[in-house]
Structure formats: structure tokens, C-alpha cells
mmCIF file of C-alpha atoms and ligand atoms in Angstrom:
data_model
loop_
_atom_site.group_PDB
_atom_site.id
_atom_site.type_symbol
_atom_site.label_atom_id
_atom_site.label_comp_id
_atom_site.label_asym_id
_atom_site.label_seq_id
_atom_site.Cartn_x
_atom_site.Cartn_y
_atom_site.Cartn_z
ATOM 1 C CA MET M 599 9.070 12.109 -16.731
ATOM 2 C CA PHE M 600 7.009 12.618 -13.581
ATOM 3 C CA GLU M 601 7.070 16.221 -12.403
ATOM 4 C CA GLY M 602 4.634 15.922 -9.482
ATOM 5 C CA GLU M 603 5.506 17.277 -6.059
ATOM 6 C CA ARG M 604 4.293 16.068 -2.674
ATOM 7 C CA PRO M 605 0.753 17.428 -2.295
ATOM 8 C CA THR M 606 -0.061 19.526 0.760
ATOM 9 C CA GLY M 607 -3.243 20.283 2.705
ATOM 10 C CA SER M 608 -5.654 18.109 4.634
ATOM 11 C CA LYS M 609 -5.447 14.329 4.239
ATOM 12 C CA PRO M 610 -8.537 14.216 1.989
ATOM 13 C CA GLN M 611 -6.996 16.952 -0.211
ATOM 14 C CA ILE M 612 -3.670 15.098 -0.365
ATOM 15 C CA TYR M 613 -5.312 11.811 -1.342
ATOM 16 C CA ARG M 614 -7.544 13.520 -3.916
ATOM 17 C CA GLU M 615 -4.458 14.986 -5.564
ATOM 18 C CA LEU M 616 -2.621 11.659 -5.401
ATOM 19 C CA ALA M 617 -5.609 9.979 -7.046
ATOM 20 C CA LEU M 618 -5.396 12.437 -9.963
ATOM 21 C CA MET M 619 -1.658 11.792 -10.241
ATOM 22 C CA ALA M 620 -2.236 8.021 -10.148
ATOM 23 C CA GLU M 621 -4.805 8.247 -12.949
ATOM 24 C CA GLY M 622 -2.230 10.136 -15.005
ATOM 25 C CA LEU M 623 0.455 7.526 -14.314
ATOM 26 C CA PHE M 624 -1.823 4.616 -15.232
ATOM 27 C CA ARG M 625 -3.181 6.212 -18.416
ATOM 28 C CA GLY M 626 -2.384 4.069 -21.444
ATOM 29 C CA GLU M 627 -0.823 1.238 -19.432
ATOM 30 C CA ARG M 628 -2.573 -1.950 -18.225
ATOM 31 C CA ASP M 629 0.394 -3.937 -16.953
ATOM 32 C CA ALA M 630 -0.353 -4.634 -13.267
ATOM 33 C CA ILE M 631 3.328 -4.816 -12.236
ATOM 34 C CA ALA M 632 4.312 -1.604 -14.027
ATOM 35 C CA ASN M 633 1.340 0.221 -12.513
ATOM 36 C CA ALA M 634 2.090 -1.218 -9.052
ATOM 37 C CA ALA M 635 5.701 -0.059 -9.341
ATOM 38 C CA ASN M 636 4.590 3.459 -10.233
ATOM 39 C CA LEU M 637 1.958 3.511 -7.475
ATOM 40 C CA SER M 638 4.549 2.507 -4.863
ATOM 41 C CA GLY M 639 6.750 5.371 -6.120
ATOM 42 C CA LEU M 640 3.811 7.770 -5.959
ATOM 43 C CA LEU M 641 2.923 6.726 -2.389
ATOM 44 C CA TRP M 642 6.563 7.104 -1.349
ATOM 45 C CA MET M 643 6.818 10.541 -2.926
ATOM 46 C CA GLY M 644 3.368 11.755 -1.939
ATOM 47 C CA ILE M 645 2.784 10.553 1.628
ATOM 48 C CA SER M 646 4.881 11.942 4.451
ATOM 49 C CA ASP M 647 6.532 9.985 7.232
ATOM 50 C CA LEU M 648 6.798 6.530 5.605
ATOM 51 C CA ASN M 649 9.624 4.024 5.800
ATOM 52 C CA TRP M 650 8.034 1.456 3.471
ATOM 53 C CA ALA M 651 5.298 1.419 0.826
ATOM 54 C CA GLY M 652 4.557 -1.430 -1.507
ATOM 55 C CA PHE M 653 2.773 -4.513 -2.715
ATOM 56 C CA TYR M 654 2.462 -8.157 -1.817
ATOM 57 C CA PHE M 655 0.766 -10.405 -4.404
ATOM 58 C CA LEU M 656 -1.166 -13.563 -3.596
ATOM 59 C CA ARG M 657 0.639 -16.629 -4.973
ATOM 60 C CA GLY M 658 -1.135 -19.797 -3.875
ATOM 61 C CA GLU M 659 -1.499 -19.589 -0.093
ATOM 62 C CA ALA M 660 1.223 -16.965 0.430
ATOM 63 C CA LEU M 661 1.703 -13.261 -0.136
ATOM 64 C CA VAL M 662 4.853 -12.683 -2.174
ATOM 65 C CA LEU M 663 6.762 -9.398 -2.311
ATOM 66 C CA GLY M 664 5.989 -7.108 -5.242
ATOM 67 C CA PRO M 665 7.099 -3.602 -6.239
ATOM 68 C CA PHE M 666 7.916 -1.378 -3.269
ATOM 69 C CA GLN M 667 9.899 1.576 -1.946
ATOM 70 C CA GLY M 668 11.961 1.319 1.217
ATOM 71 C CA LYS M 669 14.396 -1.217 2.626
ATOM 72 C CA PRO M 670 14.470 -4.790 1.280
ATOM 73 C CA ALA M 671 11.614 -6.678 2.942
ATOM 74 C CA CYS M 672 10.345 -10.145 3.860
ATOM 75 C CA VAL M 673 9.617 -12.019 0.625
ATOM 76 C CA ARG M 674 6.826 -14.382 1.726
ATOM 77 C CA ILE M 675 4.015 -13.913 4.255
ATOM 78 C CA ALA M 676 1.537 -16.707 4.950
ATOM 79 C CA LEU M 677 -2.156 -15.829 4.774
ATOM 80 C CA GLY M 678 -3.256 -14.958 8.302
ATOM 81 C CA SER M 679 0.283 -14.009 9.428
ATOM 82 C CA GLY M 680 1.366 -10.534 10.414
ATOM 83 C CA VAL M 681 -0.485 -7.372 9.500
ATOM 84 C CA CYS M 682 -0.528 -8.074 5.748
ATOM 85 C CA GLY M 683 -1.632 -11.690 6.139
ATOM 86 C CA THR M 684 -4.365 -10.577 8.557
ATOM 87 C CA ALA M 685 -5.674 -7.959 6.099
ATOM 88 C CA ALA M 686 -5.629 -10.565 3.304
ATOM 89 C CA ALA M 687 -7.280 -13.373 5.288
ATOM 90 C CA GLY M 688 -9.879 -11.038 6.828
ATOM 91 C CA ARG M 689 -10.435 -9.270 3.466
ATOM 92 C CA LYS M 690 -10.450 -5.972 5.370
ATOM 93 C CA THR M 691 -8.153 -2.970 5.740
ATOM 94 C CA VAL M 692 -6.078 -3.136 8.924
ATOM 95 C CA ILE M 693 -4.754 -0.050 10.741
ATOM 96 C CA VAL M 694 -2.124 -0.814 13.385
ATOM 97 C CA PRO M 695 -1.317 2.199 15.588
ATOM 98 C CA ASP M 696 1.504 0.364 17.412
ATOM 99 C CA VAL M 697 3.078 -2.609 15.658
ATOM 100 C CA GLU M 698 4.677 -3.779 18.903
ATOM 101 C CA LYS M 699 1.199 -4.441 20.270
ATOM 102 C CA PHE M 700 0.015 -6.362 17.195
ATOM 103 C CA PRO M 701 0.294 -10.106 17.853
ATOM 104 C CA GLY M 702 2.379 -11.728 15.130
ATOM 105 C CA HIS M 703 3.565 -8.498 13.532
ATOM 106 C CA ILE M 704 6.376 -9.280 11.092
ATOM 107 C CA ALA M 705 9.209 -6.806 11.586
ATOM 108 C CA CYS M 706 10.806 -6.421 8.150
ATOM 109 C CA ASP M 707 12.244 -3.028 9.110
ATOM 110 C CA ALA M 708 12.900 -2.465 12.824
ATOM 111 C CA ALA M 709 12.130 1.247 12.285
ATOM 112 C CA SER M 710 8.422 0.571 11.632
ATOM 113 C CA ARG M 711 6.118 1.757 14.416
ATOM 114 C CA SER M 712 2.692 1.833 12.743
ATOM 115 C CA GLU M 713 1.217 0.225 9.664
ATOM 116 C CA LEU M 714 -1.689 0.272 7.216
ATOM 117 C CA ALA M 715 -2.520 -2.784 5.093
ATOM 118 C CA VAL M 716 -5.216 -2.691 2.373
ATOM 119 C CA PRO M 717 -6.329 -5.946 0.725
ATOM 120 C CA LEU M 718 -6.651 -5.886 -3.068
ATOM 121 C CA PHE M 719 -9.463 -7.528 -5.022
ATOM 122 C CA SER M 720 -9.946 -8.028 -8.739
ATOM 123 C CA ALA M 721 -13.743 -8.422 -8.761
ATOM 124 C CA THR M 722 -14.037 -10.668 -5.666
ATOM 125 C CA ARG M 723 -10.694 -12.465 -6.099
ATOM 126 C CA LEU M 724 -7.987 -11.510 -3.592
ATOM 127 C CA VAL M 725 -4.879 -10.525 -5.574
ATOM 128 C CA GLY M 726 -2.688 -9.070 -2.826
ATOM 129 C CA VAL M 727 -2.143 -6.380 -0.230
ATOM 130 C CA LEU M 728 -0.939 -2.792 -0.403
ATOM 131 C CA ASP M 729 1.140 -2.064 2.704
ATOM 132 C CA LEU M 730 2.408 1.202 4.214
ATOM 133 C CA ASP M 731 4.770 1.439 7.195
ATOM 134 C CA SER M 732 5.687 4.509 9.229
ATOM 135 C CA PRO M 733 8.470 5.145 11.741
ATOM 136 C CA SER M 734 5.950 7.192 13.793
ATOM 137 C CA PRO M 735 3.419 5.584 16.118
ATOM 138 C CA ASP M 736 -0.249 6.110 15.229
ATOM 139 C CA ARG M 737 0.593 7.548 11.780
ATOM 140 C CA PHE M 738 -2.471 6.127 9.968
ATOM 141 C CA ASP M 739 -6.149 6.858 10.547
ATOM 142 C CA GLU M 740 -9.436 6.354 8.708
ATOM 143 C CA ALA M 741 -8.628 9.180 6.282
ATOM 144 C CA ASP M 742 -5.418 7.368 5.271
ATOM 145 C CA ALA M 743 -7.272 4.061 4.993
ATOM 146 C CA LYS M 744 -9.924 5.619 2.760
ATOM 147 C CA GLY M 745 -7.359 7.479 0.646
ATOM 148 C CA VAL M 746 -5.156 4.415 0.116
ATOM 149 C CA GLU M 747 -8.230 2.272 -0.629
ATOM 150 C CA VAL M 748 -9.181 4.710 -3.401
ATOM 151 C CA LEU M 749 -5.642 4.564 -4.835
ATOM 152 C CA ALA M 750 -5.732 0.760 -4.641
ATOM 153 C CA ALA M 751 -9.094 0.729 -6.454
ATOM 154 C CA LEU M 752 -7.666 2.944 -9.209
ATOM 155 C CA TRP M 753 -4.710 0.549 -9.610
ATOM 156 C CA LEU M 754 -7.064 -2.450 -9.763
ATOM 157 C CA ALA M 755 -9.316 -0.813 -12.352
ATOM 158 C CA ALA M 756 -6.347 0.316 -14.460
ATOM 159 C CA SER M 757 -4.561 -3.042 -14.545
ATOM 160 C CA ASP M 758 -4.999 -6.451 -16.148
ATOM 161 C CA PHE M 759 -4.344 -9.569 -14.082
ATOM 162 C CA ILE M 760 -3.304 -12.876 -15.574
HETATM 163 N N1 LIG I 25 4.952 -5.749 8.847
HETATM 164 C C1 LIG I 25 4.313 -6.533 7.831
HETATM 165 C C2 LIG I 25 5.303 -7.224 6.953
HETATM 166 C C3 LIG I 25 5.581 -6.498 5.705
HETATM 167 S S1 LIG I 25 6.576 -5.193 5.919
HETATM 168 O O1 LIG I 25 6.111 -4.255 6.902
HETATM 169 C C4 LIG I 25 7.129 -4.543 4.556
HETATM 170 C C5 LIG I 25 3.374 -7.539 8.449
HETATM 171 O O2 LIG I 25 3.352 -7.709 9.677
HETATM 172 O O3 LIG I 25 2.646 -8.189 7.698
#
């Protein structure tokens, strides 16, 4: 059903194209889980050099695994723990160039070398984290952070939360 190919060009061009694809995928559907599942598939297909891409949702005081692509991962992450818990607790995107140098990094997949975690807000309420892992060191920069933040914002605007 989805005929898109991995976009090419500069990072801003790639993320612009992915944003158009995401809007197409979300059109006519407001289920947050279904849209998260499709966004994780789109990230996996559209962004090079990843070994994990997916969601954690806030459930009480913990982040709980949501739709993702990659190897099976840690199910629960406490707020403030690891890269995802740090992004959630600090309410700010976190770029980690070298996960081995990040205190408290949670190694779900030993292949991960760098990571990008974007917190997700419905209005001002924290609903989760969108997390990308790469097997290459220093894979993510500000252009990736901005691009993934835009995709996260599209998912948030397109989805209803209970
Ligand atoms: N490395 C993350 C855990 C999640 S996985 O990478 C899928 C962290 O430190 O929060």
C-alpha cells in the first residue's frame, strides 16, 4: 500500500520529503498507536544507518515500549533514566554522539553507538518519547533533531490521545 522509497539529498530535503509522506500516511486516521506504528516504519525505511526507531509512551512514572522497528527492546524506562528518560524528564531533545559516554545509557541493542531522543507533548502534557538509534557514532546532528521533531509534531497533531 505504501510505495515510497528512501528519499535522497541533503538532510533538510530528506526530512521535508518524509514529512510529506507522513502526512499522507496519517490522512484519515486519528488512532495514535496506528499512526505511531506507521511513523516508526517510515523512519526505518526513510532514514539511513539506523538499528532502532520507535516510541515509548508515558504510563504513570515510566516510559513503556510502543510501536518500533528493530530488535526487541527494553520494555520499561523510568523517567530520568537513560537517554529516553533524560529527554522525557528534561522535556528536551537529546542527541548522544557516543552512547558509551552517556552516563546511565540503557543498552537495549549492543550495536547502538549514537542516539536521538525527542520528547512528545500533547499540548503541554508529556505523552512519550520518539527514539532513534544508530550503529554509527555521531550519526545525529541538529538537522536530524529538527527533522524528527517536525515528524513527531505531525504525529501529535494527527492523533487522538485517550
Ligand atoms: N538507549 C535507550 C533505551 C531505549 S533503546 O535504545 C531502544 C536509553 O538509554 O534510554
